[in-house]
């Protein structure tokens, strides 16, 4: 494998100089590649002609920020060879096909490692590379369903609501793929040997519930919804509706926070019920009534600058304007799109949004030059992918 890209430079992130090849997909694969790109890696996305099946307007897809794009038709003659040329020069490859698809296309791990033994080959799937369900289709909700995590969410007597696609696709999928890829990259640089990272959403999501399984084994967690400390069963850890239809989130777990919460709420007499499960119903009923007496903004003012662990539930459009998030720059505007800023933060190699979403095929010439690729046999499609 050739030495990756440019050397680390201040302001470009800790992964400056790392080359990542992303085979276009939807959901967790692109998000994991965005995370690596935010950290400074040179991510080249191989888009397919026509784009992904569930894709939004490429100009608005912030999961493709800080990346570059080429278009390759993997079903056309010369397409797989072009990907292998890129893989030969990459440190990391990320793909999210069903098991066996990359192998049938001639760009599976064996094909790539024959050209680049140091390559870290990251595979992102829902069910994993083996097991009875490996060849089957699925999405976030179905992966969560089998791991027990979806069954923990929601109120008794109601269907458990899918938590958008944050818990499965991104927490159990993208983040585990990114961690696995970085660990394997560390190993590859120490030993000269690459490997395959099998990141399955079912594995990552199950892993996220490790503490809960420990509590279950210890008898500190009931295997039913809204009956526990952290799942909405506890009246001082949950959400409450306000007079104007808004909501407040309460996380007053420790007694000193619970006591302050009750004082500000005007219910100090309920302090002895903190550890008395038999009184949780009474506490919930009275807290519910108190929150319904004022608006969200009024309660926000009451709990401001306190340690009661209470916060207003904001919408996606409201969140960037909260004074704390604004002060930290948690959200930023780039190219007319308000979006989360890169995270986490680094003292020596700060990250930034360097470019907006990569448009399909827009960077073919630059990537060919920068990665030292042979000129393509025929020109890639133009930036609009047509």
mmCIF file of C-alpha atoms in Angstrom:
data_model
loop_
_atom_site.group_PDB
_atom_site.id
_atom_site.type_symbol
_atom_site.label_atom_id
_atom_site.label_comp_id
_atom_site.label_asym_id
_atom_site.label_seq_id
_atom_site.Cartn_x
_atom_site.Cartn_y
_atom_site.Cartn_z
ATOM 1 C CA UNK A 1 0.000 0.000 0.000
ATOM 2 C CA UNK A 2 1.246 3.467 -0.787
ATOM 3 C CA UNK A 3 1.690 6.018 1.949
ATOM 4 C CA UNK A 4 -1.592 7.822 2.440
ATOM 5 C CA UNK A 5 -2.283 11.359 1.272
ATOM 6 C CA UNK A 6 -1.016 14.486 2.858
ATOM 7 C CA UNK A 7 0.728 14.776 6.221
ATOM 8 C CA UNK A 8 -1.177 15.935 9.282
ATOM 9 C CA UNK A 9 -1.616 19.680 9.291
ATOM 10 C CA UNK A 10 -3.045 21.924 12.019
ATOM 11 C CA UNK A 11 -6.787 22.403 11.703
ATOM 12 C CA UNK A 12 -7.388 19.408 9.436
ATOM 13 C CA UNK A 13 -8.177 16.856 12.143
ATOM 14 C CA UNK A 14 -6.291 13.912 13.667
ATOM 15 C CA UNK A 15 -6.929 11.596 10.685
ATOM 16 C CA UNK A 16 -5.320 13.913 8.150
ATOM 17 C CA UNK A 17 -3.330 11.738 5.755
ATOM 18 C CA UNK A 18 -5.597 8.683 6.109
ATOM 19 C CA UNK A 19 -7.279 7.613 2.895
ATOM 20 C CA UNK A 20 -10.760 6.104 3.093
ATOM 21 C CA UNK A 21 -12.656 4.556 0.192
ATOM 22 C CA UNK A 22 -16.425 4.487 0.708
ATOM 23 C CA UNK A 23 -18.636 2.394 -1.549
ATOM 24 C CA UNK A 24 -21.889 4.355 -1.640
ATOM 25 C CA UNK A 25 -24.858 3.121 0.335
ATOM 26 C CA UNK A 26 -27.451 4.556 2.683
ATOM 27 C CA UNK A 27 -27.659 5.022 6.439
ATOM 28 C CA UNK A 28 -24.890 3.811 8.739
ATOM 29 C CA UNK A 29 -22.099 3.344 6.171
ATOM 30 C CA UNK A 30 -22.190 6.944 4.916
ATOM 31 C CA UNK A 31 -22.475 8.268 8.477
ATOM 32 C CA UNK A 32 -19.413 6.295 9.601
ATOM 33 C CA UNK A 33 -17.491 7.613 6.597
ATOM 34 C CA UNK A 34 -18.659 11.150 7.424
ATOM 35 C CA UNK A 35 -17.318 10.745 10.941
ATOM 36 C CA UNK A 36 -13.910 9.727 9.572
ATOM 37 C CA UNK A 37 -14.052 12.612 7.104
ATOM 38 C CA UNK A 38 -14.913 15.053 9.894
ATOM 39 C CA UNK A 39 -11.844 13.781 11.739
ATOM 40 C CA UNK A 40 -9.692 14.749 8.773
ATOM 41 C CA UNK A 41 -9.513 11.628 6.597
ATOM 42 C CA UNK A 42 -9.501 11.975 2.819
ATOM 43 C CA UNK A 43 -12.744 10.114 2.091
ATOM 44 C CA UNK A 44 -13.490 9.276 -1.529
ATOM 45 C CA UNK A 45 -17.038 8.074 -2.068
ATOM 46 C CA UNK A 46 -17.687 5.784 -5.014
ATOM 47 C CA UNK A 47 -21.187 6.720 -6.148
ATOM 48 C CA UNK A 48 -23.199 4.594 -8.508
ATOM 49 C CA UNK A 49 -24.872 5.998 -11.627
ATOM 50 C CA UNK A 50 -28.316 7.216 -10.634
ATOM 51 C CA UNK A 51 -27.551 7.498 -6.926
ATOM 52 C CA UNK A 52 -28.782 5.470 -3.911
ATOM 53 C CA UNK A 53 -32.349 4.228 -3.688
ATOM 54 C CA UNK A 54 -33.419 6.299 -0.665
ATOM 55 C CA UNK A 55 -31.100 9.243 -1.219
ATOM 56 C CA UNK A 56 -32.073 12.873 -0.711
ATOM 57 C CA UNK A 57 -30.867 15.747 -2.861
ATOM 58 C CA UNK A 58 -27.065 15.291 -2.840
ATOM 59 C CA UNK A 59 -26.597 19.005 -2.199
ATOM 60 C CA UNK A 60 -28.429 18.637 1.132
ATOM 61 C CA UNK A 61 -27.014 15.301 2.304
ATOM 62 C CA UNK A 62 -24.676 16.445 5.068
ATOM 63 C CA UNK A 63 -23.519 12.860 5.666
ATOM 64 C CA UNK A 64 -21.450 13.416 2.518
ATOM 65 C CA UNK A 65 -19.718 16.560 3.779
ATOM 66 C CA UNK A 66 -15.922 16.664 3.883
ATOM 67 C CA UNK A 67 -15.823 13.935 1.206
ATOM 68 C CA UNK A 68 -15.014 13.719 -2.480
ATOM 69 C CA UNK A 69 -16.959 11.718 -5.044
ATOM 70 C CA UNK A 70 -16.296 9.676 -8.137
ATOM 71 C CA UNK A 71 -18.916 7.719 -10.079
ATOM 72 C CA UNK A 72 -18.181 4.114 -11.030
ATOM 73 C CA UNK A 73 -20.598 1.628 -12.553
ATOM 74 C CA UNK A 74 -19.616 -1.574 -10.772
ATOM 75 C CA UNK A 75 -21.658 -3.655 -13.214
ATOM 76 C CA UNK A 76 -19.871 -2.258 -16.242
ATOM 77 C CA UNK A 77 -16.663 -3.617 -17.717
ATOM 78 C CA UNK A 78 -13.737 -1.962 -15.977
ATOM 79 C CA UNK A 79 -15.829 -0.779 -13.014
ATOM 80 C CA UNK A 80 -14.527 -3.250 -10.417
ATOM 81 C CA UNK A 81 -10.965 -2.732 -11.652
ATOM 82 C CA UNK A 82 -11.351 0.982 -11.006
ATOM 83 C CA UNK A 83 -12.421 0.270 -7.420
ATOM 84 C CA UNK A 84 -9.441 -2.057 -6.953
ATOM 85 C CA UNK A 85 -7.138 0.728 -8.184
ATOM 86 C CA UNK A 86 -8.586 2.959 -5.481
ATOM 87 C CA UNK A 87 -8.420 0.225 -2.830
ATOM 88 C CA UNK A 88 -4.746 -0.306 -3.616
ATOM 89 C CA UNK A 89 -4.079 3.279 -2.543
ATOM 90 C CA UNK A 90 -6.448 3.397 0.444
ATOM 91 C CA UNK A 91 -5.946 2.718 4.130
ATOM 92 C CA UNK A 92 -9.606 1.886 4.768
ATOM 93 C CA UNK A 93 -12.526 0.667 2.658
ATOM 94 C CA UNK A 94 -16.144 0.865 3.850
ATOM 95 C CA UNK A 95 -18.995 -1.036 2.188
ATOM 96 C CA UNK A 96 -22.558 -1.794 3.230
ATOM 97 C CA UNK A 97 -23.718 -4.437 0.769
ATOM 98 C CA UNK A 98 -25.500 -7.636 1.693
ATOM 99 C CA UNK A 99 -23.051 -10.484 2.402
ATOM 100 C CA UNK A 100 -21.572 -11.890 -0.792
ATOM 101 C CA UNK A 101 -22.396 -8.948 -3.058
ATOM 102 C CA UNK A 102 -18.919 -7.390 -2.965
ATOM 103 C CA UNK A 103 -17.378 -10.801 -3.655
ATOM 104 C CA UNK A 104 -19.636 -11.317 -6.682
ATOM 105 C CA UNK A 105 -18.636 -7.914 -8.010
ATOM 106 C CA UNK A 106 -14.952 -8.814 -7.651
ATOM 107 C CA UNK A 107 -14.229 -6.193 -4.967
ATOM 108 C CA UNK A 108 -14.514 -8.337 -1.832
ATOM 109 C CA UNK A 109 -11.849 -8.558 0.883
ATOM 110 C CA UNK A 110 -9.777 -11.223 -0.902
ATOM 111 C CA UNK A 111 -9.718 -9.194 -4.124
ATOM 112 C CA UNK A 112 -8.726 -6.005 -2.324
ATOM 113 C CA UNK A 113 -6.146 -7.618 -0.021
ATOM 114 C CA UNK A 114 -4.472 -9.199 -3.035
ATOM 115 C CA UNK A 115 -3.739 -5.652 -4.168
ATOM 116 C CA UNK A 116 -3.274 -4.070 -0.734
ATOM 117 C CA UNK A 117 -2.487 -6.407 2.202
ATOM 118 C CA UNK A 118 -2.561 -3.509 4.684
ATOM 119 C CA UNK A 119 -6.120 -2.472 3.843
ATOM 120 C CA UNK A 120 -8.718 -2.308 6.616
ATOM 121 C CA UNK A 121 -11.927 -3.592 5.014
ATOM 122 C CA UNK A 122 -14.945 -2.339 6.972
ATOM 123 C CA UNK A 123 -18.257 -4.087 6.396
ATOM 124 C CA UNK A 124 -21.502 -2.467 7.596
ATOM 125 C CA UNK A 125 -24.634 -4.604 7.762
ATOM 126 C CA UNK A 126 -27.674 -5.020 9.951
ATOM 127 C CA UNK A 127 -27.519 -8.755 10.581
ATOM 128 C CA UNK A 128 -23.783 -9.366 10.116
ATOM 129 C CA UNK A 129 -21.777 -11.446 7.667
ATOM 130 C CA UNK A 130 -23.099 -14.808 8.864
ATOM 131 C CA UNK A 131 -26.114 -16.265 10.663
ATOM 132 C CA UNK A 132 -29.590 -17.323 9.468
ATOM 133 C CA UNK A 133 -30.712 -13.760 8.758
ATOM 134 C CA UNK A 134 -27.480 -12.561 7.118
ATOM 135 C CA UNK A 135 -28.881 -12.609 3.555
ATOM 136 C CA UNK A 136 -32.208 -11.039 4.501
ATOM 137 C CA UNK A 137 -33.244 -7.401 4.175
ATOM 138 C CA UNK A 138 -33.883 -5.293 7.245
ATOM 139 C CA UNK A 139 -33.870 -1.790 8.672
ATOM 140 C CA UNK A 140 -33.172 -0.119 11.982
ATOM 141 C CA UNK A 141 -36.448 -1.089 13.663
ATOM 142 C CA UNK A 142 -36.130 -4.784 12.783
ATOM 143 C CA UNK A 143 -32.547 -4.947 14.038
ATOM 144 C CA UNK A 144 -33.539 -3.282 17.311
ATOM 145 C CA UNK A 145 -36.512 -5.598 17.683
ATOM 146 C CA UNK A 146 -34.441 -8.784 17.937
ATOM 147 C CA UNK A 147 -31.824 -7.367 20.339
ATOM 148 C CA UNK A 148 -34.318 -6.535 23.076
ATOM 149 C CA UNK A 149 -33.578 -2.823 22.920
ATOM 150 C CA UNK A 150 -36.724 -1.791 21.042
ATOM 151 C CA UNK A 151 -38.765 -3.706 23.602
ATOM 152 C CA UNK A 152 -37.412 -1.456 26.369
ATOM 153 C CA UNK A 153 -38.829 1.731 24.828
ATOM 154 C CA UNK A 154 -42.279 3.219 25.333
ATOM 155 C CA UNK A 155 -45.252 2.974 27.649
ATOM 156 C CA UNK A 156 -46.912 -0.291 28.740
ATOM 157 C CA UNK A 157 -49.908 -1.214 26.632
ATOM 158 C CA UNK A 158 -48.636 0.746 23.624
ATOM 159 C CA UNK A 159 -46.442 -0.404 20.719
ATOM 160 C CA UNK A 160 -42.786 0.490 21.287
ATOM 161 C CA UNK A 161 -41.941 3.520 19.100
ATOM 162 C CA UNK A 162 -38.881 3.380 16.807
ATOM 163 C CA UNK A 163 -36.290 5.927 18.074
ATOM 164 C CA UNK A 164 -35.811 7.442 14.578
ATOM 165 C CA UNK A 165 -32.761 5.571 13.219
ATOM 166 C CA UNK A 166 -30.362 6.881 15.834
ATOM 167 C CA UNK A 167 -30.058 3.903 18.174
ATOM 168 C CA UNK A 168 -29.564 1.156 15.605
ATOM 169 C CA UNK A 169 -28.133 2.594 12.402
ATOM 170 C CA UNK A 170 -25.910 5.219 13.959
ATOM 171 C CA UNK A 171 -25.148 4.228 17.570
ATOM 172 C CA UNK A 172 -25.115 0.456 17.138
ATOM 173 C CA UNK A 173 -23.894 0.599 13.542
ATOM 174 C CA UNK A 174 -21.877 3.626 12.411
ATOM 175 C CA UNK A 175 -20.064 4.282 15.671
ATOM 176 C CA UNK A 176 -19.068 0.644 16.111
ATOM 177 C CA UNK A 177 -17.833 0.508 12.526
ATOM 178 C CA UNK A 178 -15.769 3.650 13.069
ATOM 179 C CA UNK A 179 -14.256 2.336 16.301
ATOM 180 C CA UNK A 180 -13.528 -1.016 14.691
ATOM 181 C CA UNK A 181 -11.930 0.546 11.635
ATOM 182 C CA UNK A 182 -9.688 2.783 13.734
ATOM 183 C CA UNK A 183 -8.627 -0.130 15.951
ATOM 184 C CA UNK A 184 -7.832 -2.237 12.881
ATOM 185 C CA UNK A 185 -5.961 0.681 11.309
ATOM 186 C CA UNK A 186 -3.802 0.930 14.428
ATOM 187 C CA UNK A 187 -3.079 -2.818 14.130
ATOM 188 C CA UNK A 188 -2.337 -2.546 10.398
ATOM 189 C CA UNK A 189 0.172 0.239 10.938
ATOM 190 C CA UNK A 190 1.881 -1.719 13.713
ATOM 191 C CA UNK A 191 2.013 -5.063 11.861
ATOM 192 C CA UNK A 192 1.586 -4.326 8.165
ATOM 193 C CA UNK A 193 -1.448 -6.592 8.058
ATOM 194 C CA UNK A 194 -4.981 -5.480 7.274
ATOM 195 C CA UNK A 195 -8.154 -7.291 8.205
ATOM 196 C CA UNK A 196 -11.933 -7.359 7.814
ATOM 197 C CA UNK A 197 -14.121 -5.508 10.321
ATOM 198 C CA UNK A 198 -17.580 -7.101 10.521
ATOM 199 C CA UNK A 199 -19.778 -4.379 12.056
ATOM 200 C CA UNK A 200 -23.361 -5.583 12.500
ATOM 201 C CA UNK A 201 -26.072 -3.340 13.898
ATOM 202 C CA UNK A 202 -27.450 -6.227 15.962
ATOM 203 C CA UNK A 203 -24.041 -6.740 17.578
ATOM 204 C CA UNK A 204 -23.427 -3.067 18.305
ATOM 205 C CA UNK A 205 -26.912 -2.413 19.627
ATOM 206 C CA UNK A 206 -26.749 -5.470 21.881
ATOM 207 C CA UNK A 207 -23.364 -4.259 23.127
ATOM 208 C CA UNK A 208 -24.901 -0.886 24.025
ATOM 209 C CA UNK A 209 -27.218 -2.677 26.456
ATOM 210 C CA UNK A 210 -24.366 -4.235 28.472
ATOM 211 C CA UNK A 211 -25.137 -2.251 31.640
ATOM 212 C CA UNK A 212 -28.830 -3.128 31.424
ATOM 213 C CA UNK A 213 -28.028 -6.843 31.147
ATOM 214 C CA UNK A 214 -25.842 -6.536 34.226
ATOM 215 C CA UNK A 215 -28.671 -4.848 36.113
ATOM 216 C CA UNK A 216 -31.077 -7.550 34.898
ATOM 217 C CA UNK A 217 -28.775 -10.283 36.213
ATOM 218 C CA UNK A 218 -28.473 -8.479 39.540
ATOM 219 C CA UNK A 219 -32.230 -8.158 39.923
ATOM 220 C CA UNK A 220 -32.073 -4.386 39.552
ATOM 221 C CA UNK A 221 -33.951 -4.279 36.233
ATOM 222 C CA UNK A 222 -37.375 -5.684 35.369
ATOM 223 C CA UNK A 223 -37.723 -7.118 31.870
ATOM 224 C CA UNK A 224 -40.761 -4.997 31.021
ATOM 225 C CA UNK A 225 -41.287 -1.459 29.817
ATOM 226 C CA UNK A 226 -41.593 1.641 31.994
ATOM 227 C CA UNK A 227 -40.886 -0.256 35.212
ATOM 228 C CA UNK A 228 -37.291 0.796 35.856
ATOM 229 C CA UNK A 229 -35.102 3.697 36.822
ATOM 230 C CA UNK A 230 -34.033 4.683 33.283
ATOM 231 C CA UNK A 231 -36.920 3.634 31.037
ATOM 232 C CA UNK A 232 -39.649 6.044 32.125
ATOM 233 C CA UNK A 233 -40.848 3.988 35.054
ATOM 234 C CA UNK A 234 -39.231 6.327 37.563
ATOM 235 C CA UNK A 235 -41.209 9.574 38.080
ATOM 236 C CA UNK A 236 -38.077 11.682 38.449
ATOM 237 C CA UNK A 237 -36.495 10.392 35.229
ATOM 238 C CA UNK A 238 -38.744 11.090 32.266
ATOM 239 C CA UNK A 239 -40.736 13.760 30.463
ATOM 240 C CA UNK A 240 -43.774 15.832 31.393
ATOM 241 C CA UNK A 241 -46.225 17.926 29.406
ATOM 242 C CA UNK A 242 -46.557 21.636 30.133
ATOM 243 C CA UNK A 243 -49.560 23.973 29.936
ATOM 244 C CA UNK A 244 -48.818 25.003 26.348
ATOM 245 C CA UNK A 245 -48.333 21.477 25.009
ATOM 246 C CA UNK A 246 -44.546 21.563 25.365
ATOM 247 C CA UNK A 247 -42.505 19.134 27.422
ATOM 248 C CA UNK A 248 -39.838 19.177 30.112
ATOM 249 C CA UNK A 249 -37.247 16.435 30.605
ATOM 250 C CA UNK A 250 -36.384 15.428 34.169
ATOM 251 C CA UNK A 251 -33.254 13.495 35.170
ATOM 252 C CA UNK A 252 -33.096 14.090 38.935
ATOM 253 C CA UNK A 253 -31.751 10.635 39.808
ATOM 254 C CA UNK A 254 -29.467 11.371 42.764
ATOM 255 C CA UNK A 255 -31.196 12.403 45.984
ATOM 256 C CA UNK A 256 -29.600 15.859 46.167
ATOM 257 C CA UNK A 257 -30.806 16.635 42.627
ATOM 258 C CA UNK A 258 -34.220 15.133 43.364
ATOM 259 C CA UNK A 259 -34.560 17.292 46.464
ATOM 260 C CA UNK A 260 -33.717 20.452 44.537
ATOM 261 C CA UNK A 261 -36.128 19.410 41.786
ATOM 262 C CA UNK A 262 -38.966 19.068 44.276
ATOM 263 C CA UNK A 263 -38.154 22.347 45.979
ATOM 264 C CA UNK A 264 -38.303 24.267 42.702
ATOM 265 C CA UNK A 265 -41.402 22.379 41.653
ATOM 266 C CA UNK A 266 -43.078 23.297 44.939
ATOM 267 C CA UNK A 267 -43.470 19.726 46.203
ATOM 268 C CA UNK A 268 -40.800 19.351 48.930
ATOM 269 C CA UNK A 269 -43.017 17.021 50.947
ATOM 270 C CA UNK A 270 -42.402 14.271 48.379
ATOM 271 C CA UNK A 271 -38.689 14.001 49.226
ATOM 272 C CA UNK A 272 -39.088 10.796 51.315
ATOM 273 C CA UNK A 273 -40.572 9.017 48.262
ATOM 274 C CA UNK A 274 -37.235 9.036 46.414
ATOM 275 C CA UNK A 275 -36.404 5.405 47.206
ATOM 276 C CA UNK A 276 -39.946 4.213 47.873
ATOM 277 C CA UNK A 277 -41.171 2.481 44.705
ATOM 278 C CA UNK A 278 -44.614 2.086 46.226
ATOM 279 C CA UNK A 279 -45.055 5.881 46.093
ATOM 280 C CA UNK A 280 -43.832 6.401 42.512
ATOM 281 C CA UNK A 281 -47.396 6.517 41.208
ATOM 282 C CA UNK A 282 -48.274 9.285 43.677
ATOM 283 C CA UNK A 283 -45.133 11.230 42.774
ATOM 284 C CA UNK A 284 -45.844 10.956 39.061
ATOM 285 C CA UNK A 285 -49.430 12.109 39.452
ATOM 286 C CA UNK A 286 -48.507 15.193 41.461
ATOM 287 C CA UNK A 287 -45.508 16.104 39.312
ATOM 288 C CA UNK A 288 -47.666 15.754 36.192
ATOM 289 C CA UNK A 289 -50.229 18.156 37.622
ATOM 290 C CA UNK A 290 -47.576 20.709 38.613
ATOM 291 C CA UNK A 291 -45.939 20.776 35.177
ATOM 292 C CA UNK A 292 -49.349 21.232 33.526
ATOM 293 C CA UNK A 293 -49.810 24.437 35.519
ATOM 294 C CA UNK A 294 -47.181 26.468 33.619
ATOM 295 C CA UNK A 295 -45.770 26.763 30.105
ATOM 296 C CA UNK A 296 -42.530 25.242 28.932
ATOM 297 C CA UNK A 297 -40.796 28.610 28.933
ATOM 298 C CA UNK A 298 -42.005 29.395 32.432
ATOM 299 C CA UNK A 299 -40.653 26.109 33.759
ATOM 300 C CA UNK A 300 -37.412 26.635 31.858
ATOM 301 C CA UNK A 301 -36.963 29.896 33.755
ATOM 302 C CA UNK A 302 -37.736 28.200 37.071
ATOM 303 C CA UNK A 303 -35.066 25.536 36.615
ATOM 304 C CA UNK A 304 -32.437 27.750 34.954
ATOM 305 C CA UNK A 305 -29.062 27.775 36.758
ATOM 306 C CA UNK A 306 -30.105 24.912 39.063
ATOM 307 C CA UNK A 307 -28.771 21.399 39.628
ATOM 308 C CA UNK A 308 -32.248 19.882 39.435
ATOM 309 C CA UNK A 309 -31.392 18.215 36.116
ATOM 310 C CA UNK A 310 -34.406 19.582 34.256
ATOM 311 C CA UNK A 311 -34.385 20.885 30.674
ATOM 312 C CA UNK A 312 -36.931 21.869 28.030
ATOM 313 C CA UNK A 313 -37.527 19.373 25.215
ATOM 314 C CA UNK A 314 -36.537 21.316 22.110
ATOM 315 C CA UNK A 315 -37.324 20.640 18.464
ATOM 316 C CA UNK A 316 -34.665 20.130 15.805
ATOM 317 C CA UNK A 317 -35.093 23.739 14.652
ATOM 318 C CA UNK A 318 -35.015 25.115 18.195
ATOM 319 C CA UNK A 319 -31.929 23.240 19.397
ATOM 320 C CA UNK A 320 -29.235 25.271 17.544
ATOM 321 C CA UNK A 321 -30.489 28.451 19.222
ATOM 322 C CA UNK A 322 -30.208 27.255 22.813
ATOM 323 C CA UNK A 323 -27.682 29.523 24.604
ATOM 324 C CA UNK A 324 -25.456 26.649 25.756
ATOM 325 C CA UNK A 325 -25.287 24.941 22.371
ATOM 326 C CA UNK A 326 -24.797 28.290 20.641
ATOM 327 C CA UNK A 327 -21.931 29.165 23.001
ATOM 328 C CA UNK A 328 -20.194 25.857 22.274
ATOM 329 C CA UNK A 329 -20.870 25.959 18.546
ATOM 330 C CA UNK A 330 -22.523 22.547 18.746
ATOM 331 C CA UNK A 331 -24.357 23.422 15.537
ATOM 332 C CA UNK A 332 -22.950 25.386 12.638
ATOM 333 C CA UNK A 333 -24.108 26.794 9.317
ATOM 334 C CA UNK A 334 -22.264 25.711 6.195
ATOM 335 C CA UNK A 335 -23.435 26.250 2.636
ATOM 336 C CA UNK A 336 -26.813 27.451 3.879
ATOM 337 C CA UNK A 337 -27.470 24.275 5.896
ATOM 338 C CA UNK A 338 -27.674 24.294 9.698
ATOM 339 C CA UNK A 339 -26.036 21.072 10.875
ATOM 340 C CA UNK A 340 -24.194 19.529 13.819
ATOM 341 C CA UNK A 341 -20.536 20.512 13.998
ATOM 342 C CA UNK A 342 -17.886 17.760 13.979
ATOM 343 C CA UNK A 343 -17.464 15.940 17.289
ATOM 344 C CA UNK A 344 -15.609 15.217 19.492
ATOM 345 C CA UNK A 345 -13.143 18.100 19.893
ATOM 346 C CA UNK A 346 -9.359 17.946 19.819
ATOM 347 C CA UNK A 347 -6.878 20.331 21.440
ATOM 348 C CA UNK A 348 -3.987 19.770 19.012
ATOM 349 C CA UNK A 349 -5.764 18.767 15.788
ATOM 350 C CA UNK A 350 -9.099 20.605 15.695
ATOM 351 C CA UNK A 351 -11.681 19.536 13.163
ATOM 352 C CA UNK A 352 -13.887 21.603 10.891
ATOM 353 C CA UNK A 353 -16.363 21.323 8.041
ATOM 354 C CA UNK A 354 -14.003 21.762 5.114
ATOM 355 C CA UNK A 355 -16.455 21.198 2.269
ATOM 356 C CA UNK A 356 -20.179 20.750 1.767
ATOM 357 C CA UNK A 357 -21.817 17.528 0.555
ATOM 358 C CA UNK A 358 -19.891 15.854 -2.240
ATOM 359 C CA UNK A 359 -21.822 15.880 -5.507
ATOM 360 C CA UNK A 360 -21.721 12.572 -7.384
ATOM 361 C CA UNK A 361 -18.765 12.444 -9.752
ATOM 362 C CA UNK A 362 -17.653 16.022 -9.123
ATOM 363 C CA UNK A 363 -14.153 15.095 -7.957
ATOM 364 C CA UNK A 364 -13.083 12.466 -10.473
ATOM 365 C CA UNK A 365 -10.195 14.450 -11.944
ATOM 366 C CA UNK A 366 -8.907 15.658 -8.565
ATOM 367 C CA UNK A 367 -9.029 12.169 -7.034
ATOM 368 C CA UNK A 368 -7.327 10.647 -10.087
ATOM 369 C CA UNK A 369 -4.525 13.169 -9.698
ATOM 370 C CA UNK A 370 -4.191 13.141 -5.912
ATOM 371 C CA UNK A 371 -4.348 9.369 -5.507
ATOM 372 C CA UNK A 372 -2.057 8.722 -8.459
ATOM 373 C CA UNK A 373 -4.619 6.680 -10.379
ATOM 374 C CA UNK A 374 -4.300 5.688 -14.005
ATOM 375 C CA UNK A 375 -6.595 7.719 -16.234
ATOM 376 C CA UNK A 376 -10.019 6.055 -16.558
ATOM 377 C CA UNK A 377 -10.717 4.240 -19.778
ATOM 378 C CA UNK A 378 -13.763 6.421 -20.334
ATOM 379 C CA UNK A 379 -14.751 9.575 -18.583
ATOM 380 C CA UNK A 380 -16.938 9.370 -15.461
ATOM 381 C CA UNK A 381 -20.367 10.989 -15.562
ATOM 382 C CA UNK A 382 -20.591 14.686 -14.849
ATOM 383 C CA UNK A 383 -21.346 16.120 -11.424
ATOM 384 C CA UNK A 384 -25.093 15.611 -11.770
ATOM 385 C CA UNK A 385 -24.567 11.834 -12.225
ATOM 386 C CA UNK A 386 -26.352 11.762 -15.597
#
